[in-house]
Structures are given as C-alpha cells and as structure tokens.
Coordinates of C-alpha atoms and ligand atoms in Angstrom, one line a residue:
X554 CA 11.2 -0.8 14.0
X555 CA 13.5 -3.3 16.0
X556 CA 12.4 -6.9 16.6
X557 CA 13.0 -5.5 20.2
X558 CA 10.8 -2.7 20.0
X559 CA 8.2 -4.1 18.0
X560 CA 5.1 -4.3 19.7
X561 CA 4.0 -6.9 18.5
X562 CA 6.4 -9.8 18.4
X563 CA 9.5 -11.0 16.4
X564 CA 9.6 -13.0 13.5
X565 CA 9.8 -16.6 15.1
X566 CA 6.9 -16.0 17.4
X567 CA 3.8 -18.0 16.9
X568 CA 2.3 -16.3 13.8
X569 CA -1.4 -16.7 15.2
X570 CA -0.1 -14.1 17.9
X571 CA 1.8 -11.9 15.9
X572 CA -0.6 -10.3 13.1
X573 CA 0.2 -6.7 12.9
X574 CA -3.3 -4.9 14.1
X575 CA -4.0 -1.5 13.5
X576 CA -4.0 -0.9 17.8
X577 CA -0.3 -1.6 16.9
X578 CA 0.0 1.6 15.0
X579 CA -1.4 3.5 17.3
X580 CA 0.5 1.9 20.0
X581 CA 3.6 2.6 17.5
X582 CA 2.8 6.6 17.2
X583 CA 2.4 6.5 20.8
X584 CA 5.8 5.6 21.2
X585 CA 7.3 7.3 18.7
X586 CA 8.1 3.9 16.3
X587 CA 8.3 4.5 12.5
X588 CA 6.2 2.3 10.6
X589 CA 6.8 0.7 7.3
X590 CA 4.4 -0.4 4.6
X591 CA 4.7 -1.7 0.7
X592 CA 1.9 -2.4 -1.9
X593 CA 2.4 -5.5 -3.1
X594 CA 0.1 -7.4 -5.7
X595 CA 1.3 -11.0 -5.3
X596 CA 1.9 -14.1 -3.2
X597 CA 5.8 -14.1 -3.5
X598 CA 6.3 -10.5 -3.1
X599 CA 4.0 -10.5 -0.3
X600 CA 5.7 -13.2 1.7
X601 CA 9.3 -11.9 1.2
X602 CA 8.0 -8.3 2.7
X603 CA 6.6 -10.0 5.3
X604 CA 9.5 -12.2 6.5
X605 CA 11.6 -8.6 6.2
X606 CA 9.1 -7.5 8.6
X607 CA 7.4 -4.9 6.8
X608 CA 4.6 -3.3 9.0
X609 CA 1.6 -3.7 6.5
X610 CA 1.0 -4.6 2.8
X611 CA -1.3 -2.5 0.5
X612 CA -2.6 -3.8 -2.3
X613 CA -3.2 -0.8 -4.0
X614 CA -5.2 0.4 -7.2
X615 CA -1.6 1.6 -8.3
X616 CA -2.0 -2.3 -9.6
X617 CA -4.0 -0.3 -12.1
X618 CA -0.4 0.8 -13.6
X619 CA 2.3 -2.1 -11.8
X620 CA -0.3 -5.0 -13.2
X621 CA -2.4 -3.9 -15.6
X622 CA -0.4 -1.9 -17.8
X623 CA -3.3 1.6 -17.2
X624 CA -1.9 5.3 -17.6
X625 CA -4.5 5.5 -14.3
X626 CA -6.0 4.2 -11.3
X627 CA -9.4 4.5 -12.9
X628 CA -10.1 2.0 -14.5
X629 CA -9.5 -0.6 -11.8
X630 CA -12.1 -2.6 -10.5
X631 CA -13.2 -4.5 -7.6
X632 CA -13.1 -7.8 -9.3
X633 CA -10.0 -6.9 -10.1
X634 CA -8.2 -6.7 -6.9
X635 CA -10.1 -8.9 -5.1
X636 CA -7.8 -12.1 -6.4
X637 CA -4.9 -10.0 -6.1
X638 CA -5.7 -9.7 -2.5
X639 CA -5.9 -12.8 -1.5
X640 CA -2.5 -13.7 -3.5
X641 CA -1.2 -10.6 -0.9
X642 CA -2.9 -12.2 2.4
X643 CA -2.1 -15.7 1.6
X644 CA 1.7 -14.8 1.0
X645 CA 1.3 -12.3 4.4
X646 CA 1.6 -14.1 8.1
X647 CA 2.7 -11.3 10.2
X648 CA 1.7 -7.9 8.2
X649 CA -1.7 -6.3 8.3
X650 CA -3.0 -6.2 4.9
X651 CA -4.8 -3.3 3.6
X652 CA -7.4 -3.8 0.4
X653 CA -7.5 -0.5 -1.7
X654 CA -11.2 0.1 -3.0
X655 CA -11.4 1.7 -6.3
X656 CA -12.8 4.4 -8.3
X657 CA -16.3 3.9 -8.4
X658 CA -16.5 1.3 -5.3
X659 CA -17.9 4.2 -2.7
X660 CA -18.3 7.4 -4.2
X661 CA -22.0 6.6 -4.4
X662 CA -22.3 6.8 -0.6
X663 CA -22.0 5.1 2.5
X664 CA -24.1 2.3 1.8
X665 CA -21.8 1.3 -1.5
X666 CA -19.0 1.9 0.6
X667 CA -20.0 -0.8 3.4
X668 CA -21.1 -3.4 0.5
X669 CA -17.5 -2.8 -1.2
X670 CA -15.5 -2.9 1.8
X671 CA -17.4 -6.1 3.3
X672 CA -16.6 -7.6 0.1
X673 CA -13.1 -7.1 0.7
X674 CA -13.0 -8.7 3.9
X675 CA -15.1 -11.7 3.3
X676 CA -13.6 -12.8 -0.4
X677 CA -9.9 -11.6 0.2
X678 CA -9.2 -12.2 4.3
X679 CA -7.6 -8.4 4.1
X680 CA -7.7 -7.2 8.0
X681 CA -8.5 -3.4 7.1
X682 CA -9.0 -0.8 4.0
X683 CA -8.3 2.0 2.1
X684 CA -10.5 4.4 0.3
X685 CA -9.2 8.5 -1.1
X686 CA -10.4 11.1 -0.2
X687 CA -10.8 13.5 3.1
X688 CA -13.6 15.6 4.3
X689 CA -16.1 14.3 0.7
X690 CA -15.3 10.4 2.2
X691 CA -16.0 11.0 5.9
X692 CA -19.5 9.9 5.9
X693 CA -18.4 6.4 3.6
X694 CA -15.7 6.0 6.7
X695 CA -17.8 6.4 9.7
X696 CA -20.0 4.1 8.0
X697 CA -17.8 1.0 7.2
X698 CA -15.6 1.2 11.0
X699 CA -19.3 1.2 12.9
X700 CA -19.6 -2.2 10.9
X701 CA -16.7 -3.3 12.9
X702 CA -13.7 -2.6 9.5
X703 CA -11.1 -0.9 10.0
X704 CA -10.2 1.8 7.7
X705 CA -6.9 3.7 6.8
X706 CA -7.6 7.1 4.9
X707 CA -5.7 9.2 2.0
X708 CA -5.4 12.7 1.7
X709 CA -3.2 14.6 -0.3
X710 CA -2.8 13.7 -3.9
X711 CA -5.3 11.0 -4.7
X712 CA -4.8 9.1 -7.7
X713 CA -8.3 8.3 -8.1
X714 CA -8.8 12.2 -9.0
X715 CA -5.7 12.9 -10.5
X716 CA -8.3 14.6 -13.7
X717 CA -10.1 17.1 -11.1
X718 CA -7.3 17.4 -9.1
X719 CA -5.2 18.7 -12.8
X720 CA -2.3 15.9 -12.7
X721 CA 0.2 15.2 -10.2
X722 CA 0.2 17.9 -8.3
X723 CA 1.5 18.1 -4.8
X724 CA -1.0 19.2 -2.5
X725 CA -1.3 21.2 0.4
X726 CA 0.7 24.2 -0.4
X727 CA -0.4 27.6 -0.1
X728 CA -3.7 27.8 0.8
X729 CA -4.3 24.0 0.4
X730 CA -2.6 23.4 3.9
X731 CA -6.3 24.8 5.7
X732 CA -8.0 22.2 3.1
X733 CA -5.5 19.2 4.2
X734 CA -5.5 20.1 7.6
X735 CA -9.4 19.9 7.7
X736 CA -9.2 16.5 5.8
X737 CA -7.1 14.9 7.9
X738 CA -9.3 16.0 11.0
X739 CA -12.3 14.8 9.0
X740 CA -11.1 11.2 8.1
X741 CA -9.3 11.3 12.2
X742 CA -13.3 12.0 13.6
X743 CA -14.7 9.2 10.9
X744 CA -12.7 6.8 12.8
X745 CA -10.0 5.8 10.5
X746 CA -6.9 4.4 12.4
X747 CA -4.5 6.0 10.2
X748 CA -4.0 8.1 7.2
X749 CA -1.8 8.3 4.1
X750 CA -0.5 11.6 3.2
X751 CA 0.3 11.9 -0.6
X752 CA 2.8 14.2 -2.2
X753 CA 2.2 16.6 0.6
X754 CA 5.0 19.3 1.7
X755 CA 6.9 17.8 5.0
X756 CA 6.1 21.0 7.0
X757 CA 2.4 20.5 6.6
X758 CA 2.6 16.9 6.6
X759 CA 4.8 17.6 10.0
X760 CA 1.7 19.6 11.4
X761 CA -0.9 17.1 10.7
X762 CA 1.0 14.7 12.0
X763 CA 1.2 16.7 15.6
X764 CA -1.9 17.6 15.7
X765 CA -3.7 14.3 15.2
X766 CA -3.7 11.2 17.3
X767 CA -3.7 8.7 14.9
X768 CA -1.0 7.4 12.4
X769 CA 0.3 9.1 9.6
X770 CA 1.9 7.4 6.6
X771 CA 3.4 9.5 4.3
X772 CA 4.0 8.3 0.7
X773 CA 6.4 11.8 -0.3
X774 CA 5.0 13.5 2.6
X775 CA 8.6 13.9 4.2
X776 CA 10.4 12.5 7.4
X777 CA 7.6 13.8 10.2
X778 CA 4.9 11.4 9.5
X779 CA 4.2 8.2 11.3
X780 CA 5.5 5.8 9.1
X781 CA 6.5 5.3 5.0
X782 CA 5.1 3.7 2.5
X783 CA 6.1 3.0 -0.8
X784 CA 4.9 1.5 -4.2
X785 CA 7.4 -1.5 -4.1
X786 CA 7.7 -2.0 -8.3
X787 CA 9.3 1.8 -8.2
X788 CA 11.0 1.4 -4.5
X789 CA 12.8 -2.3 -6.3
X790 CA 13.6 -0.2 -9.1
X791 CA 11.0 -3.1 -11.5
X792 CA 9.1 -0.2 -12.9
X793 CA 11.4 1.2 -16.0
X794 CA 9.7 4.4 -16.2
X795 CA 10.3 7.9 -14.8
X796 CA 10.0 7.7 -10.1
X797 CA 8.4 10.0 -8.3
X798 CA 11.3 12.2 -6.7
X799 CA 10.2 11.0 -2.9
X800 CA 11.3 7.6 -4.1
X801 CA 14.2 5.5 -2.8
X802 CA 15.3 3.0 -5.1
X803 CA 16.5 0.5 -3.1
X804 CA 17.2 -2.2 -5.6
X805 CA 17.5 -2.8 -9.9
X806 CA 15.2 -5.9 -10.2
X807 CA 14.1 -4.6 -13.5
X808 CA 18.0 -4.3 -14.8
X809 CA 18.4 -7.8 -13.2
X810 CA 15.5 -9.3 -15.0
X811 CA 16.7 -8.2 -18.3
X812 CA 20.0 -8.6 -18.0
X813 CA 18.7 -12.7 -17.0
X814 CA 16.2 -12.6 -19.7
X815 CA 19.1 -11.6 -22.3
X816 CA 21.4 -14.5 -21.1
X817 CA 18.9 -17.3 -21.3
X818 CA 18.1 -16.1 -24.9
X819 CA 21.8 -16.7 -25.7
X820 CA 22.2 -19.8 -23.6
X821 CA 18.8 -21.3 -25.5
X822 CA 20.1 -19.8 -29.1
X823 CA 23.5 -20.9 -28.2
X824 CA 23.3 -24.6 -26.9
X825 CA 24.5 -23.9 -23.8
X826 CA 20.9 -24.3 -21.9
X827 CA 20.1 -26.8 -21.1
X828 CA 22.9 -28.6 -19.7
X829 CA 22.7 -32.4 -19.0
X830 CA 22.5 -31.4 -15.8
X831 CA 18.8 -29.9 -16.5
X832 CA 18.0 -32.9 -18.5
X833 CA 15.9 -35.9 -17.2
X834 CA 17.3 -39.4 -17.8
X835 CA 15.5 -42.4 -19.1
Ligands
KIV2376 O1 -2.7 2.5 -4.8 C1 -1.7 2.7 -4.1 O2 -0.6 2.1 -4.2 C2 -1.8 3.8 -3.1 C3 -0.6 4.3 -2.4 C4 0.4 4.9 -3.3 C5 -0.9 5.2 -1.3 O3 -2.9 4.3 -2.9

C-alpha cells in the first residue's frame, strides 16, 4: 500500500491521527489495497516495522517457538505475552497491534474469552485480538466484539491444535474446503473484522476471500487474500531452522548475527577490541 493510497495517512502525519484501525482494513478490501502484517515480539522490531509502514503487528503465540525456545504453541501463556505486548505497542505508533490469546485462554467459553481478551487490552494497550479457531470459537467472538474489542479470527491450520488437527497439515483441501468455507462465514457473522487464513490452498483461500466482506489475511493462503502476514524471525531469515514453503525470506539476519558474533570473539581473543577509541579516558 502506497503512502498515497493509504487510507490512513503517511508516515510524517501526526501519529495521534494516523493509528491503523481495523475500519481501515475494511476500507482497504473495499478498495482493493493489499495489506501487510508481521508478528513481532519486541520494542525494536516493532518500531522498525512500523516506520516501514507495516499495516499491523501480531504478537503471536508463535513467541511460543521465536522466544521461548517451545516445539509448540501450547504451552504459552497469558502472562507470558502480556509483557511482550506492550514491548510491541510501545515500539508501534502507526500499526494496529493485534494480542494473540493462547491455548487455554478461551476455550472454556465466552465468558473466559471476554476476561482474557480485556486483559489484553487494559495491561498491554493492544487495539484488537486474535484467537483460532472457526465455527467451535464463534460464540467466544461474538462475545468479546459486543464488549466493544475488536477481534481478527484464524481458520485454516491452527497451531494451537496442531495434535488434533495430526501436524502441519494444510487445510481445506478436498472436502475440508465446505468446513473452511463454513468457518470463515462463522467467525464473518461473530463479528470479527478480519480473518487469517493458514496454510490453506489459494483457490479456496481465493473463494473465501470473494465471498466474504471482511479482510482476509493469508499466512500461505496464496495471492487472493486481502493482505499477508508473515512470522518476521522466518520472513528475516533469524530463525535457522527448516521455513514453511509460503515463506519469503527477505533477509539473513541470523547469518549476519553470527558471522558478527564470530568476529567480536576474534577481535576480543585477539586484542584488536577494544580500540582506544572505545576506551574511556581518565
Ligand atoms: O502466532 C502467530 O504468529 C500466528 C500467525 C502465524 C497467524 O498465529
């Protein structure tokens, strides 16, 4: 999305006026404008996506692997992404920031739902967020946007079920595509303003996307959705494992890292750091 285009205001604008809000997305579908989201767990990756304009920040479970080192989403807690997300808003002026509620944090029903979500809002300052799940999360949804929060949805592959669900597994295919299509409907009536599609086919994803009025996002849903979002550590190329194949690595931070780490180990071993010019005088 151009400065030009964008809705809602260019980068030197006064930032009280130019928070990305979720009418912007729908604003954005409307007039056929891609958006753009990243997670991002901390204040200084947060504020250099911001000043590139990225659309909105998520601050996604998936810190459950990028932070905290887990083979899954599941064991990630409230507590622990509530300080992440408040690193995220505080590094955020201009994106809309979306808390991620965890495994465990609304399955229960609508009423733990609200309590997590308001929790969100009041200790972190995220505008909007995020919970799995379609048709089975409708009734958690409809409950937390009549309290005034905006909430995106995720369909598809969710993490948070990745043991019922059998693994990774790209959903939607075959006979899945009547079980998306009735999830993404389902989440559209709860009142979500826009909806994640995970590891989905781009022909379904394609469909969905015409046939519902608010926002897709696909994270390796293809090129028909709304808007793209990707999990930045394997999008920056920091995460040394195996990236999903929808991935775009658009830079080698972790090769720069080491390579950095390696030379200040032989500067330090070697004498050469520091220099007098790092040294303090008397
Ligand atoms: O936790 C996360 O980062 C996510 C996105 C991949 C959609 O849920």
């Amino acid at each position: 999305m151009s400065d030009i285009e964008r809705p809602y205001g260019s980068a030197d604008s006064d930032p009280a006026l130019k928070r990305v809000r979720t009418r912007h997305f729908q604003r954005a579908k409307e007039n056929g404008i891609k958006i753009t989201g990243l997670t991002s767990y901390d204040f200084l990756s947060a504020s250099i996506f911001d000043e590139a304009g990225i659309d909105f920040l998520l601050v996604g479970d998936s810190a459950g692997n990028t932070v905290f080192g887990f083979d899954t989403t599941i064991p990630v807690t409230v507590d622990r992404l509530i300080p992440l997300t408040a690193a995220v808003v505080r590094g955020a002026r201009r994106a809309l920031v979306i808390a991620d509620m965890p495994f465990g944090s609304y399955e229960n029903g609508p009423d733990e739902a609200l309590a997590t979500a308001i929790r969100f809002m009041k200790e972190t300052g995220a505008q909007a967020v995020k919970l799995e799940g379609g048709v089975r999360s409708a009734p958690q949804i409809m409950r937390i946007v009549q309290a005034g929060i905006p909430v995106m949805g995720h369909i598809g592959f969710t993490p948070q079920s990745e043991h019922g669900l059998g693994g990774h597994i790209i959903q939607g295919r075959g006979e899945g595509a009547e079980q998306l299509l009735a999830d993404a409907h389902a989440v559209e009536e709860a009142g979500a303003f826009a909806v994640v599609m995970e590891m989905v086919p781009s022909g379904i994803a394609g469909k969905v996307t015409a046939e519902l009025s608010i926002p897709t996002i696909s994270v390796g849903a293809g090129p028909e959705c709304d808007g793209q979002l990707l999990v930045w550590s394997d999008w920056a190329g920091f995460n040394r494992g195996r990236i999903p194949r929808f991935v775009k690595q658009y830079a080698d931070i972790g090769a720069t890292l080491l390579d950095a780490a390696q030379q200040f180990q032989a500067d330090v071993e070697s004498g050469v750091y520091p220099a007098p010019e790092h040294e303090y005088g008397d």
